[in-house]
mmCIF file of C-alpha atoms in Angstrom:
data_model
loop_
_atom_site.group_PDB
_atom_site.id
_atom_site.type_symbol
_atom_site.label_atom_id
_atom_site.label_comp_id
_atom_site.label_asym_id
_atom_site.label_seq_id
_atom_site.Cartn_x
_atom_site.Cartn_y
_atom_site.Cartn_z
ATOM 1 C CA UNK A 29 93.608 212.918 189.716
ATOM 2 C CA UNK A 30 96.314 214.672 191.805
ATOM 3 C CA UNK A 31 93.984 216.958 193.058
ATOM 4 C CA UNK A 32 91.481 214.930 194.445
ATOM 5 C CA UNK A 33 92.673 213.277 197.461
ATOM 6 C CA UNK A 34 89.657 211.999 198.738
ATOM 7 C CA UNK A 35 86.752 212.186 196.480
ATOM 8 C CA UNK A 36 83.913 211.345 198.958
ATOM 9 C CA UNK A 37 84.786 215.011 199.745
ATOM 10 C CA UNK A 38 85.756 216.571 197.817
ATOM 11 C CA UNK A 39 82.658 216.630 195.411
ATOM 12 C CA UNK A 40 80.318 217.813 198.498
ATOM 13 C CA UNK A 41 82.921 220.250 199.156
ATOM 14 C CA UNK A 42 82.674 221.555 195.271
ATOM 15 C CA UNK A 43 78.784 221.582 195.477
ATOM 16 C CA UNK A 44 78.767 223.968 198.343
ATOM 17 C CA UNK A 45 81.426 226.206 197.333
ATOM 18 C CA UNK A 46 80.592 226.042 193.205
ATOM 19 C CA UNK A 47 76.806 227.002 194.717
ATOM 20 C CA UNK A 48 78.290 230.206 196.549
ATOM 21 C CA UNK A 49 80.699 231.010 193.421
ATOM 22 C CA UNK A 50 77.951 230.587 191.099
ATOM 23 C CA UNK A 51 76.135 234.340 191.824
ATOM 24 C CA UNK A 52 79.057 235.660 191.408
ATOM 25 C CA UNK A 53 80.764 236.464 187.448
ATOM 26 C CA UNK A 54 82.926 238.934 186.935
ATOM 27 C CA UNK A 55 82.990 240.706 183.466
ATOM 28 C CA UNK A 56 87.065 240.688 184.200
ATOM 29 C CA UNK A 57 89.936 239.948 185.678
ATOM 30 C CA UNK A 58 90.302 240.101 189.588
ATOM 31 C CA UNK A 59 93.002 240.401 192.304
ATOM 32 C CA UNK A 60 91.308 238.731 195.286
ATOM 33 C CA UNK A 61 91.766 238.599 199.241
ATOM 34 C CA UNK A 62 90.709 235.592 201.735
ATOM 35 C CA UNK A 63 89.620 235.824 205.065
ATOM 36 C CA UNK A 64 87.138 236.520 207.424
ATOM 37 C CA UNK A 65 87.892 240.382 208.491
ATOM 38 C CA UNK A 66 85.403 240.416 211.459
ATOM 39 C CA UNK A 67 85.206 243.709 212.652
ATOM 40 C CA UNK A 68 87.512 245.739 209.540
ATOM 41 C CA UNK A 69 89.914 246.961 211.652
ATOM 42 C CA UNK A 70 92.580 248.964 211.028
ATOM 43 C CA UNK A 71 94.826 245.856 210.125
ATOM 44 C CA UNK A 72 92.333 244.917 207.456
ATOM 45 C CA UNK A 73 92.125 247.920 205.993
ATOM 46 C CA UNK A 74 95.489 248.211 205.111
ATOM 47 C CA UNK A 75 95.544 245.212 203.441
ATOM 48 C CA UNK A 76 92.298 246.047 201.739
ATOM 49 C CA UNK A 77 93.544 249.444 201.120
ATOM 50 C CA UNK A 78 96.557 247.889 199.211
ATOM 51 C CA UNK A 79 94.457 245.043 197.155
ATOM 52 C CA UNK A 80 92.147 248.328 195.955
ATOM 53 C CA UNK A 81 95.158 250.512 194.863
ATOM 54 C CA UNK A 82 96.827 247.227 193.283
ATOM 55 C CA UNK A 83 93.428 246.351 191.250
ATOM 56 C CA UNK A 84 92.921 250.184 190.583
ATOM 57 C CA UNK A 85 96.325 250.239 188.446
ATOM 58 C CA UNK A 86 95.933 246.982 186.752
ATOM 59 C CA UNK A 87 92.614 247.908 185.676
ATOM 60 C CA UNK A 88 91.230 244.743 187.305
ATOM 61 C CA UNK A 89 88.072 244.260 189.546
ATOM 62 C CA UNK A 90 89.088 243.551 193.655
ATOM 63 C CA UNK A 91 87.347 240.841 195.204
ATOM 64 C CA UNK A 92 87.005 239.717 198.865
ATOM 65 C CA UNK A 93 86.316 236.291 199.492
ATOM 66 C CA UNK A 94 85.119 236.029 203.201
ATOM 67 C CA UNK A 95 83.170 233.420 205.580
ATOM 68 C CA UNK A 96 79.140 233.801 206.509
ATOM 69 C CA UNK A 97 80.456 231.941 209.433
ATOM 70 C CA UNK A 98 83.467 232.096 211.204
ATOM 71 C CA UNK A 99 85.644 228.755 210.593
ATOM 72 C CA UNK A 100 86.768 228.353 214.244
ATOM 73 C CA UNK A 101 83.093 227.416 214.449
ATOM 74 C CA UNK A 102 83.654 224.139 212.428
ATOM 75 C CA UNK A 103 87.644 223.677 213.191
ATOM 76 C CA UNK A 104 87.320 223.728 217.325
ATOM 77 C CA UNK A 105 82.918 223.642 217.343
ATOM 78 C CA UNK A 106 83.400 223.845 221.462
ATOM 79 C CA UNK A 107 84.910 227.246 221.209
ATOM 80 C CA UNK A 108 82.484 229.851 221.133
ATOM 81 C CA UNK A 109 83.384 232.813 218.644
ATOM 82 C CA UNK A 110 81.489 236.340 219.478
ATOM 83 C CA UNK A 111 82.104 238.396 216.490
ATOM 84 C CA UNK A 112 82.263 241.808 215.820
ATOM 85 C CA UNK A 113 79.792 242.286 213.045
ATOM 86 C CA UNK A 114 77.282 240.743 211.189
ATOM 87 C CA UNK A 115 78.226 239.408 208.063
ATOM 88 C CA UNK A 116 76.273 242.358 206.065
ATOM 89 C CA UNK A 117 78.007 245.065 208.050
ATOM 90 C CA UNK A 118 81.071 243.313 207.248
ATOM 91 C CA UNK A 119 80.471 244.229 203.360
ATOM 92 C CA UNK A 120 79.093 246.980 204.041
ATOM 93 C CA UNK A 121 82.692 248.368 205.132
ATOM 94 C CA UNK A 122 84.384 246.496 202.555
ATOM 95 C CA UNK A 123 82.792 248.140 199.996
ATOM 96 C CA UNK A 124 83.108 251.433 201.864
ATOM 97 C CA UNK A 125 86.850 250.790 201.426
ATOM 98 C CA UNK A 126 86.341 249.967 197.123
ATOM 99 C CA UNK A 127 86.195 246.501 197.064
ATOM 100 C CA UNK A 128 84.305 245.794 194.020
ATOM 101 C CA UNK A 129 82.668 242.453 195.140
ATOM 102 C CA UNK A 130 82.758 240.659 197.874
ATOM 103 C CA UNK A 131 81.823 236.492 198.189
ATOM 104 C CA UNK A 132 80.723 235.473 200.928
ATOM 105 C CA UNK A 133 81.223 231.904 201.421
ATOM 106 C CA UNK A 134 79.201 229.384 204.024
ATOM 107 C CA UNK A 135 82.243 227.433 205.942
ATOM 108 C CA UNK A 136 81.802 223.467 206.478
ATOM 109 C CA UNK A 137 83.617 220.258 206.942
ATOM 110 C CA UNK A 138 84.159 219.910 203.256
ATOM 111 C CA UNK A 139 85.621 223.218 202.423
ATOM 112 C CA UNK A 140 87.736 222.714 205.822
ATOM 113 C CA UNK A 141 88.892 219.246 204.223
ATOM 114 C CA UNK A 142 89.998 221.025 200.559
ATOM 115 C CA UNK A 143 93.078 221.242 199.878
ATOM 116 C CA UNK A 144 94.162 224.791 199.174
ATOM 117 C CA UNK A 145 95.002 224.174 195.529
ATOM 118 C CA UNK A 146 91.539 222.812 194.681
ATOM 119 C CA UNK A 147 90.491 225.579 196.698
ATOM 120 C CA UNK A 148 92.337 228.556 194.297
ATOM 121 C CA UNK A 149 91.512 226.568 191.375
ATOM 122 C CA UNK A 150 87.970 228.023 192.186
ATOM 123 C CA UNK A 151 88.316 231.280 192.727
ATOM 124 C CA UNK A 152 90.907 230.816 189.394
ATOM 125 C CA UNK A 153 88.172 229.529 187.458
ATOM 126 C CA UNK A 154 84.889 231.074 188.585
ATOM 127 C CA UNK A 155 85.909 234.916 189.982
ATOM 128 C CA UNK A 156 88.570 235.226 187.472
ATOM 129 C CA UNK A 157 91.249 235.394 190.046
ATOM 130 C CA UNK A 158 94.923 236.011 188.678
ATOM 131 C CA UNK A 159 96.852 237.480 191.730
ATOM 132 C CA UNK A 160 95.794 236.980 195.482
ATOM 133 C CA UNK A 161 97.265 239.049 197.882
ATOM 134 C CA UNK A 162 97.139 237.941 201.825
ATOM 135 C CA UNK A 163 98.089 239.120 205.343
ATOM 136 C CA UNK A 164 101.142 238.000 206.453
ATOM 137 C CA UNK A 165 99.876 235.567 208.909
ATOM 138 C CA UNK A 166 97.604 233.671 206.473
ATOM 139 C CA UNK A 167 97.276 229.818 205.991
ATOM 140 C CA UNK A 168 94.358 227.870 204.128
ATOM 141 C CA UNK A 169 93.194 224.482 203.013
ATOM 142 C CA UNK A 170 93.189 220.995 204.550
ATOM 143 C CA UNK A 171 96.509 220.631 207.007
ATOM 144 C CA UNK A 172 96.774 224.421 206.121
ATOM 145 C CA UNK A 173 98.382 223.825 203.144
ATOM 146 C CA UNK A 174 98.757 226.810 201.610
ATOM 147 C CA UNK A 175 100.895 229.033 203.254
ATOM 148 C CA UNK A 176 103.352 231.959 202.220
ATOM 149 C CA UNK A 177 106.316 229.262 201.174
ATOM 150 C CA UNK A 178 103.648 227.375 199.304
ATOM 151 C CA UNK A 179 101.328 229.775 197.625
ATOM 152 C CA UNK A 180 103.634 231.007 195.159
ATOM 153 C CA UNK A 181 104.239 227.785 193.518
ATOM 154 C CA UNK A 182 100.766 226.907 194.055
ATOM 155 C CA UNK A 183 99.595 230.411 191.767
ATOM 156 C CA UNK A 184 102.595 229.530 189.182
ATOM 157 C CA UNK A 185 100.545 226.227 188.541
ATOM 158 C CA UNK A 186 97.171 227.341 188.247
ATOM 159 C CA UNK A 187 98.174 231.081 186.842
ATOM 160 C CA UNK A 188 97.899 233.759 189.459
ATOM 161 C CA UNK A 189 100.676 235.276 190.955
ATOM 162 C CA UNK A 190 100.807 235.799 194.647
ATOM 163 C CA UNK A 191 101.593 238.654 197.736
ATOM 164 C CA UNK A 192 101.989 238.734 201.393
ATOM 165 C CA UNK A 193 101.349 241.865 202.409
ATOM 166 C CA UNK A 194 103.350 243.388 206.093
ATOM 167 C CA UNK A 195 101.471 244.385 208.933
ATOM 168 C CA UNK A 196 100.476 247.318 209.678
ATOM 169 C CA UNK A 197 102.824 248.725 212.673
ATOM 170 C CA UNK A 198 102.163 251.960 214.167
ATOM 171 C CA UNK A 199 102.106 253.267 217.630
ATOM 172 C CA UNK A 200 99.096 251.096 218.024
ATOM 173 C CA UNK A 201 100.871 248.261 217.715
ATOM 174 C CA UNK A 202 99.751 244.957 215.759
ATOM 175 C CA UNK A 203 95.846 244.518 215.520
ATOM 176 C CA UNK A 204 94.303 241.526 216.077
ATOM 177 C CA UNK A 205 90.016 240.898 216.193
ATOM 178 C CA UNK A 206 90.903 239.089 219.445
ATOM 179 C CA UNK A 207 92.211 242.063 221.400
ATOM 180 C CA UNK A 208 89.710 244.392 220.182
ATOM 181 C CA UNK A 209 87.121 241.613 221.340
ATOM 182 C CA UNK A 210 88.792 242.081 224.868
ATOM 183 C CA UNK A 211 88.892 245.538 224.729
ATOM 184 C CA UNK A 212 84.945 245.680 224.566
ATOM 185 C CA UNK A 213 84.446 243.085 226.872
ATOM 186 C CA UNK A 214 86.613 244.884 229.254
ATOM 187 C CA UNK A 215 84.118 248.110 228.471
ATOM 188 C CA UNK A 216 87.163 249.831 226.965
ATOM 189 C CA UNK A 217 85.186 251.099 224.129
ATOM 190 C CA UNK A 218 87.877 254.201 223.235
ATOM 191 C CA UNK A 219 90.644 251.459 223.396
ATOM 192 C CA UNK A 220 88.056 248.895 220.635
ATOM 193 C CA UNK A 221 87.732 252.521 218.904
ATOM 194 C CA UNK A 222 91.204 253.018 218.114
ATOM 195 C CA UNK A 223 92.370 249.732 216.686
ATOM 196 C CA UNK A 224 88.683 249.021 214.895
ATOM 197 C CA UNK A 225 89.627 252.669 213.304
ATOM 198 C CA UNK A 226 86.072 254.003 214.364
ATOM 199 C CA UNK A 227 83.588 253.322 217.280
ATOM 200 C CA UNK A 228 82.606 250.172 218.081
ATOM 201 C CA UNK A 229 78.461 249.621 216.994
ATOM 202 C CA UNK A 230 76.090 246.949 218.101
ATOM 203 C CA UNK A 231 72.250 246.487 215.376
ATOM 204 C CA UNK A 232 69.318 245.431 217.029
ATOM 205 C CA UNK A 233 65.725 245.733 217.086
ATOM 206 C CA UNK A 234 63.852 247.768 219.733
ATOM 207 C CA UNK A 235 61.715 245.602 221.679
ATOM 208 C CA UNK A 236 59.343 246.005 224.608
ATOM 209 C CA UNK A 237 61.108 245.718 227.664
ATOM 210 C CA UNK A 238 59.543 246.779 231.256
ATOM 211 C CA UNK A 239 59.049 250.185 230.786
ATOM 212 C CA UNK A 240 60.668 251.097 234.473
ATOM 213 C CA UNK A 241 62.532 253.895 232.766
ATOM 214 C CA UNK A 242 59.356 255.548 231.433
ATOM 215 C CA UNK A 243 57.712 255.179 234.654
ATOM 216 C CA UNK A 244 61.040 257.315 235.972
ATOM 217 C CA UNK A 245 60.689 259.560 233.490
ATOM 218 C CA UNK A 246 63.680 258.209 231.361
ATOM 219 C CA UNK A 247 62.164 255.857 228.845
ATOM 220 C CA UNK A 248 64.735 253.802 227.166
ATOM 221 C CA UNK A 249 64.665 251.825 224.000
ATOM 222 C CA UNK A 250 65.520 248.375 225.046
ATOM 223 C CA UNK A 251 67.765 247.086 221.992
ATOM 224 C CA UNK A 252 66.975 243.166 220.992
ATOM 225 C CA UNK A 253 70.582 241.722 219.919
ATOM 226 C CA UNK A 254 71.358 238.768 217.593
ATOM 227 C CA UNK A 255 73.102 235.827 219.609
ATOM 228 C CA UNK A 256 76.803 235.321 218.626
ATOM 229 C CA UNK A 257 78.021 238.580 218.612
ATOM 230 C CA UNK A 258 79.962 240.549 221.685
ATOM 231 C CA UNK A 259 78.733 243.893 223.615
ATOM 232 C CA UNK A 260 80.321 245.751 226.075
ATOM 233 C CA UNK A 261 81.013 244.696 229.626
ATOM 234 C CA UNK A 262 78.039 246.316 232.427
ATOM 235 C CA UNK A 263 78.061 249.805 232.891
ATOM 236 C CA UNK A 264 76.574 253.442 231.663
ATOM 237 C CA UNK A 265 77.989 254.599 227.783
ATOM 238 C CA UNK A 266 77.860 258.007 225.909
ATOM 239 C CA UNK A 267 76.696 256.371 222.696
ATOM 240 C CA UNK A 268 75.177 257.536 219.379
ATOM 241 C CA UNK A 269 71.739 255.774 218.819
ATOM 242 C CA UNK A 270 71.331 255.699 214.675
ATOM 243 C CA UNK A 271 67.359 254.907 213.246
ATOM 244 C CA UNK A 272 66.765 255.542 209.971
ATOM 245 C CA UNK A 273 65.000 259.224 211.162
ATOM 246 C CA UNK A 274 68.579 259.831 212.117
ATOM 247 C CA UNK A 275 70.939 260.122 215.339
ATOM 248 C CA UNK A 276 70.635 261.064 218.654
ATOM 249 C CA UNK A 277 72.782 261.334 221.443
ATOM 250 C CA UNK A 278 71.879 257.923 224.042
ATOM 251 C CA UNK A 279 73.004 257.456 227.681
ATOM 252 C CA UNK A 280 73.101 253.999 227.280
ATOM 253 C CA UNK A 281 72.951 251.091 230.216
ATOM 254 C CA UNK A 282 74.364 247.470 229.852
ATOM 255 C CA UNK A 283 73.489 244.953 232.345
ATOM 256 C CA UNK A 284 70.767 243.125 234.566
ATOM 257 C CA UNK A 285 69.417 246.784 235.997
ATOM 258 C CA UNK A 286 71.160 245.821 239.612
ATOM 259 C CA UNK A 287 68.615 248.371 241.843
ATOM 260 C CA UNK A 288 65.598 246.175 240.444
ATOM 261 C CA UNK A 289 66.885 242.967 238.933
ATOM 262 C CA UNK A 290 67.893 240.006 240.792
ATOM 263 C CA UNK A 291 70.376 239.435 238.293
ATOM 264 C CA UNK A 292 68.988 237.200 235.662
ATOM 265 C CA UNK A 293 68.467 239.342 231.805
ATOM 266 C CA UNK A 294 71.334 241.108 230.732
ATOM 267 C CA UNK A 295 69.956 244.010 228.823
ATOM 268 C CA UNK A 296 70.471 247.220 226.502
ATOM 269 C CA UNK A 297 68.847 250.008 227.262
ATOM 270 C CA UNK A 298 69.080 253.540 225.422
ATOM 271 C CA UNK A 299 67.545 256.603 226.754
ATOM 272 C CA UNK A 300 67.727 258.859 223.477
ATOM 273 C CA UNK A 301 68.411 262.414 224.464
ATOM 274 C CA UNK A 302 65.618 264.825 223.052
ATOM 275 C CA UNK A 303 63.690 262.583 221.567
ATOM 276 C CA UNK A 304 60.438 261.242 222.426
ATOM 277 C CA UNK A 305 59.284 258.869 218.974
ATOM 278 C CA UNK A 306 57.667 255.587 219.285
ATOM 279 C CA UNK A 307 60.181 253.074 217.967
ATOM 280 C CA UNK A 308 58.968 249.737 218.829
ATOM 281 C CA UNK A 309 60.482 247.393 215.981
ATOM 282 C CA UNK A 310 62.864 249.431 214.831
ATOM 283 C CA UNK A 311 66.228 248.759 213.243
ATOM 284 C CA UNK A 312 68.765 250.642 215.491
ATOM 285 C CA UNK A 313 72.468 250.584 215.619
ATOM 286 C CA UNK A 314 74.112 251.854 219.231
ATOM 287 C CA UNK A 315 77.938 253.238 218.502
ATOM 288 C CA UNK A 316 79.784 253.537 221.849
ATOM 289 C CA UNK A 317 81.905 256.151 222.403
ATOM 290 C CA UNK A 318 82.892 256.472 226.214
ATOM 291 C CA UNK A 319 82.437 253.782 229.086
ATOM 292 C CA UNK A 320 80.695 256.388 231.888
ATOM 293 C CA UNK A 321 81.296 254.117 235.077
ATOM 294 C CA UNK A 322 80.507 250.296 236.088
ATOM 295 C CA UNK A 323 76.901 249.425 237.325
ATOM 296 C CA UNK A 324 75.820 250.374 240.454
ATOM 297 C CA UNK A 325 73.048 249.557 242.805
ATOM 298 C CA UNK A 326 71.128 252.383 244.113
ATOM 299 C CA UNK A 327 69.668 252.153 247.843
ATOM 300 C CA UNK A 328 67.017 254.877 246.396
ATOM 301 C CA UNK A 329 64.855 255.857 243.708
ATOM 302 C CA UNK A 330 66.714 259.031 243.659
ATOM 303 C CA UNK A 331 69.641 258.519 244.244
ATOM 304 C CA UNK A 332 69.583 256.367 240.939
ATOM 305 C CA UNK A 333 67.730 259.220 239.008
ATOM 306 C CA UNK A 334 70.676 261.772 240.688
ATOM 307 C CA UNK A 335 73.048 259.678 238.945
ATOM 308 C CA UNK A 336 71.304 259.596 236.265
ATOM 309 C CA UNK A 337 70.706 263.298 235.879
ATOM 310 C CA UNK A 338 74.507 263.795 235.643
ATOM 311 C CA UNK A 339 75.298 260.424 233.166
ATOM 312 C CA UNK A 340 72.762 262.206 230.428
ATOM 313 C CA UNK A 341 75.060 265.899 231.460
ATOM 314 C CA UNK A 342 78.149 263.854 230.859
ATOM 315 C CA UNK A 343 76.605 262.207 227.239
ATOM 316 C CA UNK A 344 76.211 265.726 226.384
ATOM 317 C CA UNK A 345 78.934 267.021 227.269
ATOM 318 C CA UNK A 346 81.496 263.946 225.799
ATOM 319 C CA UNK A 347 79.261 263.768 222.614
ATOM 320 C CA UNK A 348 78.964 267.316 221.829
ATOM 321 C CA UNK A 349 82.730 267.546 221.709
ATOM 322 C CA UNK A 350 83.131 264.719 219.110
#
């Protein structure tokens, strides 16, 4: 069998990928794209827009095959991959763009060792893929044997057509997840928003902090984040706080609270304006609009309070306009 290069690997890979694909049984043919799509940024939206448009005009389903974990975690295990979006958020954003189904697949060693032809055969058989659409820098499969040069012939031999979509180019230039991560890490959430096509946000659960803010008359919600996700540089931000009960303006501080701490734990604390309910243990999503300033150490509590008043005033002014 020409497909099976190393039966030891492939039988296991088949199990893992088949298990993930077995939950989806499209009732008609589909046009599919493949990728991590971390952040679902403007470049991704350009590709997904094309996918949905083509699927609609052909009367087939638009599907996305994405990865539960970033392939880099397997391909380069020493590299720490900080993500922009968790899987649930990615799926939500993709479906918002009109995608009919999203198939999350675990990327493991077996999958990494699978030749692209065999991987695509699974998509042809299980997801009824009859067209594959990818971006201009796409490569897949063991030794990256599935490229823009080789995929048309692979498609022809299996029974699907292939298209590579050009990069989206506009005033922003080429949009890459790496550029967005760097902007966020530097605190430039305004630039990140331009590249994403929406404001960057983080989600978590409201935990019990040390309640110093409450003592100062600024009760804050402490956001507990899952590890593995990027969040903005230390500083003060104007943000929207989204709770199940509604959305509120929030002056948000990220950092080690230099006036109080010895600098061990970084915290995200949001002071919700015009709000006083108890929201412990509730899910909270913070949407960052603008960085107001970096973190500062204040010599007196009075100086800190004066600055906090100013942060709240600026937050209200910025968010009233947007």
